[in-house]
mmCIF file of C-alpha atoms and ligand atoms in Angstrom:
data_model
loop_
_atom_site.group_PDB
_atom_site.id
_atom_site.type_symbol
_atom_site.label_atom_id
_atom_site.label_comp_id
_atom_site.label_asym_id
_atom_site.label_seq_id
_atom_site.Cartn_x
_atom_site.Cartn_y
_atom_site.Cartn_z
ATOM 1 C CA MET W 67 0.000 0.000 0.000
ATOM 2 C CA ALA W 68 1.238 3.525 -0.751
ATOM 3 C CA GLU W 69 2.618 5.467 2.198
ATOM 4 C CA HIS W 70 -0.091 7.472 3.837
ATOM 5 C CA TYR W 71 0.057 11.208 4.242
ATOM 6 C CA SER W 72 -2.967 13.323 5.086
ATOM 7 C CA VAL W 73 -2.716 16.847 3.709
ATOM 8 C CA LEU W 74 -2.901 19.847 6.097
ATOM 9 C CA LEU W 75 -3.749 17.489 8.951
ATOM 10 C CA GLN W 76 -2.891 19.716 11.938
ATOM 11 C CA GLU W 77 -4.505 22.707 10.282
ATOM 12 C CA SER W 78 -7.715 20.717 9.606
ATOM 13 C CA LEU W 79 -7.923 19.705 13.261
ATOM 14 C CA GLU W 80 -7.271 23.245 14.417
ATOM 15 C CA TYR W 81 -10.051 24.702 12.263
ATOM 16 C CA LEU W 82 -12.485 21.923 13.156
ATOM 17 C CA ALA W 83 -11.911 22.837 16.857
ATOM 18 C CA ILE W 84 -13.045 19.375 17.882
ATOM 19 C CA LYS W 85 -15.309 18.950 20.901
ATOM 20 C CA PRO W 86 -14.589 15.559 22.518
ATOM 21 C CA GLU W 87 -18.282 14.665 22.635
ATOM 22 C CA GLY W 88 -19.227 16.296 19.332
ATOM 23 C CA PHE W 89 -20.689 14.922 16.102
ATOM 24 C CA TYR W 90 -18.454 15.040 13.001
ATOM 25 C CA LEU W 91 -18.621 14.046 9.347
ATOM 26 C CA ASP W 92 -15.552 13.307 7.239
ATOM 27 C CA CYS W 93 -17.068 13.406 3.745
ATOM 28 C CA THR W 94 -13.857 12.128 2.114
ATOM 29 C CA ALA W 95 -12.432 9.314 4.231
ATOM 30 C CA GLY W 96 -9.891 8.123 1.653
ATOM 31 C CA MET W 97 -7.392 6.021 3.572
ATOM 32 C CA GLY W 98 -8.756 7.344 6.865
ATOM 33 C CA GLY W 99 -5.921 9.634 7.965
ATOM 34 C CA HIS W 100 -7.996 12.706 8.814
ATOM 35 C CA SER W 101 -10.779 10.506 10.220
ATOM 36 C CA LYS W 102 -8.412 8.718 12.571
ATOM 37 C CA ALA W 103 -7.013 12.008 13.863
ATOM 38 C CA ILE W 104 -10.562 13.256 14.512
ATOM 39 C CA ALA W 105 -11.572 9.974 16.204
ATOM 40 C CA GLU W 106 -8.533 10.193 18.490
ATOM 41 C CA ARG W 107 -9.790 13.535 19.770
ATOM 42 C CA LEU W 108 -13.298 12.250 20.520
ATOM 43 C CA THR W 109 -14.428 10.285 23.559
ATOM 44 C CA PRO W 110 -16.688 7.259 23.058
ATOM 45 C CA ALA W 111 -19.565 9.711 23.621
ATOM 46 C CA GLY W 112 -18.530 11.535 20.440
ATOM 47 C CA ARG W 113 -19.603 10.414 16.990
ATOM 48 C CA LEU W 114 -17.836 10.418 13.626
ATOM 49 C CA VAL W 115 -19.367 9.468 10.290
ATOM 50 C CA VAL W 116 -16.590 8.289 7.985
ATOM 51 C CA ASN W 117 -17.819 8.655 4.409
ATOM 52 C CA ASP W 118 -16.441 7.981 0.929
ATOM 53 C CA ARG W 119 -18.140 7.198 -2.362
ATOM 54 C CA ASP W 120 -15.352 4.704 -3.111
ATOM 55 C CA SER W 121 -16.071 1.403 -1.319
ATOM 56 C CA GLU W 122 -12.447 0.205 -1.614
ATOM 57 C CA SER W 123 -11.232 3.373 0.112
ATOM 58 C CA LEU W 124 -13.865 2.951 2.789
ATOM 59 C CA GLU W 125 -12.593 -0.569 3.519
ATOM 60 C CA MET W 126 -9.140 0.890 3.953
ATOM 61 C CA ALA W 127 -10.473 3.618 6.232
ATOM 62 C CA LYS W 128 -12.208 0.927 8.313
ATOM 63 C CA ARG W 129 -8.866 -0.757 8.882
ATOM 64 C CA THR W 130 -7.245 2.552 9.829
ATOM 65 C CA LEU W 131 -10.039 3.205 12.332
ATOM 66 C CA MET W 132 -10.396 -0.298 13.760
ATOM 67 C CA ASP W 133 -9.572 0.908 17.290
ATOM 68 C CA PHE W 134 -12.334 3.521 17.174
ATOM 69 C CA VAL W 135 -15.445 1.566 16.216
ATOM 70 C CA ASP W 136 -17.045 2.758 19.455
ATOM 71 C CA ARG W 137 -17.294 6.261 17.989
ATOM 72 C CA ALA W 138 -16.950 5.845 14.206
ATOM 73 C CA GLU W 139 -19.523 4.637 11.695
ATOM 74 C CA PHE W 140 -18.919 4.073 7.998
ATOM 75 C CA GLN W 141 -20.967 5.254 5.071
ATOM 76 C CA CYS W 142 -20.507 4.907 1.303
ATOM 77 C CA ALA W 143 -22.225 7.860 -0.367
ATOM 78 C CA PRO W 144 -21.492 10.666 -2.820
ATOM 79 C CA PHE W 145 -21.679 14.261 -1.562
ATOM 80 C CA SER W 146 -25.016 14.699 -3.329
ATOM 81 C CA MET W 147 -26.593 12.047 -1.073
ATOM 82 C CA LEU W 148 -25.276 13.258 2.295
ATOM 83 C CA ASN W 149 -28.031 14.265 4.694
ATOM 84 C CA GLU W 150 -26.633 14.357 8.229
ATOM 85 C CA SER W 151 -27.860 17.111 10.521
ATOM 86 C CA GLY W 152 -26.748 18.744 13.754
ATOM 87 C CA LEU W 153 -23.041 18.335 12.991
ATOM 88 C CA ASP W 154 -20.360 20.076 15.042
ATOM 89 C CA GLY W 155 -17.979 19.810 12.129
ATOM 90 C CA LEU W 156 -17.715 18.703 8.519
ATOM 91 C CA LEU W 157 -14.472 18.022 6.672
ATOM 92 C CA ALA W 158 -13.999 17.580 2.921
ATOM 93 C CA ASP W 159 -10.503 16.857 1.591
ATOM 94 C CA LEU W 160 -11.379 16.951 -2.096
ATOM 95 C CA GLY W 161 -10.050 15.082 -5.098
ATOM 96 C CA THR W 162 -8.455 11.673 -5.299
ATOM 97 C CA SER W 163 -6.506 9.765 -2.673
ATOM 98 C CA ARG W 164 -2.983 8.522 -3.110
ATOM 99 C CA PHE W 165 -4.385 5.006 -3.045
ATOM 100 C CA GLN W 166 -6.634 5.740 -6.033
ATOM 101 C CA LEU W 167 -3.845 7.487 -7.922
ATOM 102 C CA THR W 168 -1.252 4.798 -7.412
ATOM 103 C CA ASP W 169 -3.358 1.666 -7.954
ATOM 104 C CA PRO W 170 -3.039 1.117 -11.726
ATOM 105 C CA ASP W 171 -6.265 -0.924 -11.818
ATOM 106 C CA ARG W 172 -8.268 2.188 -10.947
ATOM 107 C CA GLY W 173 -7.164 3.939 -14.120
ATOM 108 C CA PHE W 174 -6.105 7.305 -12.614
ATOM 109 C CA SER W 175 -2.380 6.735 -13.081
ATOM 110 C CA LEU W 176 -0.519 8.092 -16.079
ATOM 111 C CA LEU W 177 2.698 6.411 -14.985
ATOM 112 C CA GLN W 178 1.540 2.779 -14.692
ATOM 113 C CA ASP W 179 -0.624 1.019 -17.233
ATOM 114 C CA GLY W 180 -4.197 0.172 -16.378
ATOM 115 C CA PRO W 181 -7.766 0.286 -17.711
ATOM 116 C CA LEU W 182 -9.071 3.765 -18.548
ATOM 117 C CA ASP W 183 -11.587 3.764 -15.718
ATOM 118 C CA MET W 184 -11.150 6.734 -13.279
ATOM 119 C CA ARG W 185 -14.479 6.160 -11.513
ATOM 120 C CA MET W 186 -14.314 6.716 -7.764
ATOM 121 C CA ASP W 187 -17.484 4.659 -7.422
ATOM 122 C CA GLN W 188 -16.849 1.653 -9.644
ATOM 123 C CA THR W 189 -20.433 0.430 -9.403
ATOM 124 C CA ARG W 190 -21.934 3.097 -11.636
ATOM 125 C CA GLY W 191 -21.428 5.691 -14.357
ATOM 126 C CA MET W 192 -19.286 6.060 -17.451
ATOM 127 C CA THR W 193 -15.599 5.275 -17.464
ATOM 128 C CA ALA W 194 -12.895 7.484 -18.958
ATOM 129 C CA ALA W 195 -12.688 4.960 -21.832
ATOM 130 C CA ASP W 196 -16.409 5.470 -22.571
ATOM 131 C CA LEU W 197 -15.812 9.216 -22.693
ATOM 132 C CA VAL W 198 -12.708 9.346 -24.874
ATOM 133 C CA ASN W 199 -13.880 6.640 -27.263
ATOM 134 C CA HIS W 200 -17.479 7.751 -27.771
ATOM 135 C CA SER W 201 -17.656 11.536 -27.318
ATOM 136 C CA ALA W 202 -17.432 14.222 -29.989
ATOM 137 C CA GLU W 203 -13.978 15.700 -30.552
ATOM 138 C CA THR W 204 -15.312 19.156 -29.621
ATOM 139 C CA ALA W 205 -16.680 17.882 -26.297
ATOM 140 C CA ILE W 206 -13.317 16.316 -25.453
ATOM 141 C CA ALA W 207 -11.546 19.561 -26.361
ATOM 142 C CA ASP W 208 -13.935 21.592 -24.192
ATOM 143 C CA TRP W 209 -13.382 19.323 -21.177
ATOM 144 C CA ILE W 210 -9.618 19.499 -21.524
ATOM 145 C CA PHE W 211 -9.814 23.284 -21.915
ATOM 146 C CA GLN W 212 -12.222 23.875 -19.040
ATOM 147 C CA TYR W 213 -11.462 21.175 -16.479
ATOM 148 C CA GLY W 214 -7.839 20.513 -17.393
ATOM 149 C CA GLN W 215 -7.185 24.266 -17.599
ATOM 150 C CA GLU W 216 -5.152 23.362 -20.664
ATOM 151 C CA ARG W 217 -5.557 26.658 -22.506
ATOM 152 C CA ARG W 218 -3.158 26.250 -25.409
ATOM 153 C CA ASN W 219 -3.247 22.592 -26.368
ATOM 154 C CA ALA W 220 -6.817 21.411 -25.747
ATOM 155 C CA ARG W 221 -7.882 21.237 -29.398
ATOM 156 C CA LYS W 222 -4.634 19.614 -30.479
ATOM 157 C CA ILE W 223 -4.931 16.935 -27.795
ATOM 158 C CA ALA W 224 -8.603 16.257 -28.603
ATOM 159 C CA ARG W 225 -7.725 15.844 -32.269
ATOM 160 C CA ALA W 226 -4.963 13.370 -31.426
ATOM 161 C CA ILE W 227 -7.277 11.396 -29.114
ATOM 162 C CA TYR W 228 -9.941 11.271 -31.804
ATOM 163 C CA ALA W 229 -7.433 10.030 -34.389
ATOM 164 C CA ALA W 230 -6.033 7.351 -32.043
ATOM 165 C CA ARG W 231 -9.388 5.804 -31.091
ATOM 166 C CA PRO W 232 -10.053 3.348 -29.601
ATOM 167 C CA LEU W 233 -7.928 4.327 -26.590
ATOM 168 C CA ARG W 234 -7.298 1.178 -24.592
ATOM 169 C CA SER W 235 -5.325 2.030 -21.475
ATOM 170 C CA THR W 236 -3.930 4.842 -19.332
ATOM 171 C CA LEU W 237 -0.458 4.624 -20.869
ATOM 172 C CA HIS W 238 -1.962 4.565 -24.362
ATOM 173 C CA LEU W 239 -3.755 7.854 -23.610
ATOM 174 C CA ALA W 240 -0.711 9.364 -21.871
ATOM 175 C CA GLY W 241 1.429 8.468 -24.903
ATOM 176 C CA VAL W 242 -1.044 10.004 -27.359
ATOM 177 C CA VAL W 243 -0.989 13.297 -25.427
ATOM 178 C CA GLU W 244 2.789 13.222 -25.120
ATOM 179 C CA GLY W 245 2.933 12.751 -28.905
ATOM 180 C CA VAL W 246 1.462 16.236 -29.465
ATOM 181 C CA VAL W 247 2.507 18.148 -26.321
ATOM 182 C CA PRO W 248 6.222 18.026 -25.670
ATOM 183 C CA ARG W 249 7.399 17.394 -22.135
ATOM 184 C CA VAL W 250 8.629 20.532 -20.352
ATOM 185 C CA GLY W 251 9.865 20.152 -16.770
ATOM 186 C CA PRO W 252 8.955 17.378 -14.376
ATOM 187 C CA ILE W 253 5.139 17.424 -14.841
ATOM 188 C CA HIS W 254 3.879 14.877 -17.383
ATOM 189 C CA PRO W 255 2.196 16.625 -20.356
ATOM 190 C CA ALA W 256 -0.925 14.436 -19.939
ATOM 191 C CA THR W 257 -1.496 15.491 -16.299
ATOM 192 C CA ARG W 258 -4.084 18.147 -17.178
ATOM 193 C CA THR W 259 -5.885 15.856 -19.629
ATOM 194 C CA PHE W 260 -6.149 13.180 -16.924
ATOM 195 C CA GLN W 261 -7.425 15.760 -14.449
ATOM 196 C CA ALA W 262 -10.095 16.881 -16.921
ATOM 197 C CA LEU W 263 -11.340 13.354 -17.607
ATOM 198 C CA ARG W 264 -11.361 12.478 -13.912
ATOM 199 C CA ILE W 265 -13.476 15.554 -13.153
ATOM 200 C CA VAL W 266 -15.965 14.700 -15.909
ATOM 201 C CA VAL W 267 -16.164 10.974 -15.080
ATOM 202 C CA ASN W 268 -16.923 11.714 -11.419
ATOM 203 C CA GLU W 269 -18.999 14.870 -12.025
ATOM 204 C CA GLU W 270 -16.731 16.495 -9.488
ATOM 205 C CA MET W 271 -17.924 20.075 -9.929
ATOM 206 C CA LYS W 272 -21.586 19.106 -9.659
ATOM 207 C CA GLU W 273 -20.784 17.030 -6.575
ATOM 208 C CA LEU W 274 -18.833 19.871 -4.966
ATOM 209 C CA ASP W 275 -21.679 22.317 -5.604
ATOM 210 C CA ALA W 276 -24.107 19.828 -4.009
ATOM 211 C CA LEU W 277 -21.859 19.571 -0.954
ATOM 212 C CA LEU W 278 -21.447 23.340 -0.682
ATOM 213 C CA ASN W 279 -25.231 23.736 -0.761
ATOM 214 C CA ARG W 280 -25.874 20.988 1.763
ATOM 215 C CA ALA W 281 -23.068 21.640 4.233
ATOM 216 C CA PRO W 282 -24.522 24.812 5.859
ATOM 217 C CA ARG W 283 -27.737 22.909 6.502
ATOM 218 C CA MET W 284 -25.980 19.884 7.953
ATOM 219 C CA VAL W 285 -23.799 21.821 10.406
ATOM 220 C CA ALA W 286 -25.370 23.275 13.571
ATOM 221 C CA PRO W 287 -24.749 26.874 14.733
ATOM 222 C CA GLY W 288 -21.285 27.055 16.308
ATOM 223 C CA GLY W 289 -20.081 24.161 14.130
ATOM 224 C CA ARG W 290 -17.338 24.327 11.499
ATOM 225 C CA ILE W 291 -16.949 23.491 7.815
ATOM 226 C CA VAL W 292 -13.390 22.798 6.631
ATOM 227 C CA MET W 293 -12.607 22.216 2.967
ATOM 228 C CA ILE W 294 -9.316 21.389 1.277
ATOM 229 C CA SER W 295 -9.136 21.879 -2.480
ATOM 230 C CA PHE W 296 -6.424 21.018 -4.983
ATOM 231 C CA HIS W 297 -7.034 23.217 -7.994
ATOM 232 C CA SER W 298 -8.463 26.631 -8.677
ATOM 233 C CA LEU W 299 -11.756 25.318 -10.117
ATOM 234 C CA GLU W 300 -12.538 23.829 -6.709
ATOM 235 C CA ASP W 301 -11.060 26.618 -4.626
ATOM 236 C CA VAL W 302 -13.014 29.362 -6.405
ATOM 237 C CA ARG W 303 -16.269 27.540 -5.722
ATOM 238 C CA VAL W 304 -15.454 27.063 -2.042
ATOM 239 C CA LYS W 305 -14.302 30.667 -1.674
ATOM 240 C CA ASP W 306 -17.396 32.123 -3.388
ATOM 241 C CA LYS W 307 -19.809 29.965 -1.398
ATOM 242 C CA PHE W 308 -18.162 30.865 1.917
ATOM 243 C CA ARG W 309 -18.271 34.555 0.982
ATOM 244 C CA ASP W 310 -21.992 34.280 0.110
ATOM 245 C CA LEU W 311 -22.690 32.539 3.425
ATOM 246 C CA GLN W 312 -20.890 35.290 5.306
ATOM 247 C CA ARG W 313 -22.799 38.013 3.432
ATOM 248 C CA ALA W 314 -26.069 36.271 4.283
ATOM 249 C CA GLY W 315 -25.069 36.177 7.969
ATOM 250 C CA ILE W 316 -25.131 32.360 7.945
ATOM 251 C CA ALA W 317 -21.413 31.818 8.503
ATOM 252 C CA ARG W 318 -18.227 33.580 9.551
ATOM 253 C CA ILE W 319 -15.087 33.039 7.466
ATOM 254 C CA LEU W 320 -12.211 31.812 9.657
ATOM 255 C CA THR W 321 -9.530 31.844 6.946
ATOM 256 C CA LYS W 322 -9.218 35.296 5.322
ATOM 257 C CA LYS W 323 -6.623 33.778 3.024
ATOM 258 C CA PRO W 324 -6.480 30.085 2.198
ATOM 259 C CA VAL W 325 -4.220 28.072 4.489
ATOM 260 C CA VAL W 326 -1.455 26.302 2.547
ATOM 261 C CA PRO W 327 1.108 23.672 3.550
ATOM 262 C CA GLY W 328 4.234 24.849 5.345
ATOM 263 C CA ASP W 329 7.806 24.133 4.223
ATOM 264 C CA LYS W 330 8.042 20.917 6.246
ATOM 265 C CA GLU W 331 4.904 19.414 4.701
ATOM 266 C CA LEU W 332 5.972 20.498 1.212
ATOM 267 C CA ARG W 333 9.344 18.810 1.718
ATOM 268 C CA GLU W 334 7.793 15.605 3.023
ATOM 269 C CA ASN W 335 4.869 15.436 0.595
ATOM 270 C CA ALA W 336 5.261 17.202 -2.738
ATOM 271 C CA ALA W 337 1.673 16.215 -3.626
ATOM 272 C CA SER W 338 0.437 18.740 -1.052
ATOM 273 C CA ARG W 339 1.833 21.677 -3.053
ATOM 274 C CA SER W 340 -1.485 22.797 -4.518
ATOM 275 C CA ALA W 341 -3.626 22.229 -1.388
ATOM 276 C CA LYS W 342 -5.665 25.135 -0.018
ATOM 277 C CA LEU W 343 -7.752 24.973 3.135
ATOM 278 C CA ARG W 344 -10.690 27.260 3.848
ATOM 279 C CA ALA W 345 -12.960 27.178 6.880
ATOM 280 C CA VAL W 346 -16.133 28.798 8.184
ATOM 281 C CA GLU W 347 -18.052 28.743 11.434
ATOM 282 C CA ILE W 348 -21.808 28.422 11.056
ATOM 283 C CA LEU W 349 -23.667 31.219 12.891
ATOM 284 C CA LYS W 350 -27.251 30.312 12.171
ATOM 285 C CA SER W 351 -29.160 27.580 10.413
ATOM 286 C CA ALA W 352 -29.240 27.874 6.615
ATOM 287 C CA ALA W 353 -32.610 26.055 6.480
HETATM 288 C C1 LIG Y 111 -7.903 13.368 -1.039
HETATM 289 S S1 LIG Y 111 -8.780 11.913 -0.706
HETATM 290 C C2 LIG Y 111 -9.060 11.961 1.025
HETATM 291 C C3 LIG Y 111 -7.869 11.502 1.835
HETATM 292 C C4 LIG Y 111 -8.180 11.406 3.318
HETATM 293 N N1 LIG Y 111 -8.482 12.689 3.892
HETATM 294 C C5 LIG Y 111 -7.060 10.716 4.059
HETATM 295 O O1 LIG Y 111 -6.584 11.274 5.056
HETATM 296 O O2 LIG Y 111 -6.708 9.617 3.670
HETATM 297 C C6 LIG Y 111 -10.366 12.252 -1.344
HETATM 298 C C7 LIG Y 111 -11.387 11.141 -1.181
HETATM 299 O O3 LIG Y 111 -12.652 11.724 -1.435
HETATM 300 C C8 LIG Y 111 -13.466 10.819 -2.106
HETATM 301 N N2 LIG Y 111 -14.439 11.594 -2.854
HETATM 302 C C9 LIG Y 111 -14.175 12.465 -3.867
HETATM 303 N N3 LIG Y 111 -15.318 12.976 -4.337
HETATM 304 C C10 LIG Y 111 -16.314 12.442 -3.601
HETATM 305 C C11 LIG Y 111 -17.733 12.602 -3.618
HETATM 306 N N4 LIG Y 111 -18.337 13.397 -4.502
HETATM 307 N N5 LIG Y 111 -18.461 11.932 -2.707
HETATM 308 C C12 LIG Y 111 -17.840 11.126 -1.790
HETATM 309 N N6 LIG Y 111 -16.528 10.908 -1.752
HETATM 310 C C13 LIG Y 111 -15.760 11.566 -2.644
HETATM 311 C C14 LIG Y 111 -12.502 10.042 -2.997
HETATM 312 O O4 LIG Y 111 -13.034 8.770 -3.305
HETATM 313 C C15 LIG Y 111 -11.239 9.978 -2.144
HETATM 314 O O5 LIG Y 111 -11.155 8.769 -1.441
#
């Protein structure tokens, strides 16, 4: 199993301001790192819902939390189906886990070969292969432009994908992109294309919007919402929603600027480099 490293862990705990007997929801359990740290700060009278839409990740989180079953319960649901209420705190550490990214069978990896899947919930929905092999070239270009934030090369990449169909595996796709976008620096030229497809496959923006709409209703007055995002498309949504909640008097922003990893975390975990944490305290029910 890949080494486990939970991003902005201390900062998440600080902004959640955990009450030992409180009720918490970790929307994105992943390998259970944040959940375990929350559970450790609860007494058995506290309660933690450990949630992930990916059942394999949830199994891993269960193992991480096996000493805390007196206070933790496990739930496999997408953000759009969450309906807890009266929470003292809600955490969402968005995106994909290291486990998902490094297991070639899940199809997120552009370094190891695997099926072009990329679904977090493997029981439903279209795979990345369905998308690249059956969508219009213009749709593929738009996704890469919008969700991959690949401003210059989107059309060129979409054309190459279209010409290479059927795309059979992650390395096949990575190679096709590398064939038209030369490698500059350490980041693989297909990284943005993979990000775009992953976002579309998992409807990540729609899911995030659903969570941002539900969260203020799920958290009780005095409770906290903490969100960690990994690219500007996510961060802008979180920032705008928090600002709207503050303007409406529903929440108070606790992080004027996003909290980012310190030098030590960046040295130990390069994958944390784009993480941004924002937090609010709920002042009154958003009903
Ligand atoms: C960055 S990882 C979380 C890592 C975790 N905090 C840890 O310490 O191991 C993000 C997790 O969120 C899950 N996830 C992403 N979008 C989701 C959604 N819409 N609904 C539920 N879970 C989601 C992914 O399956 C993934 O396991």
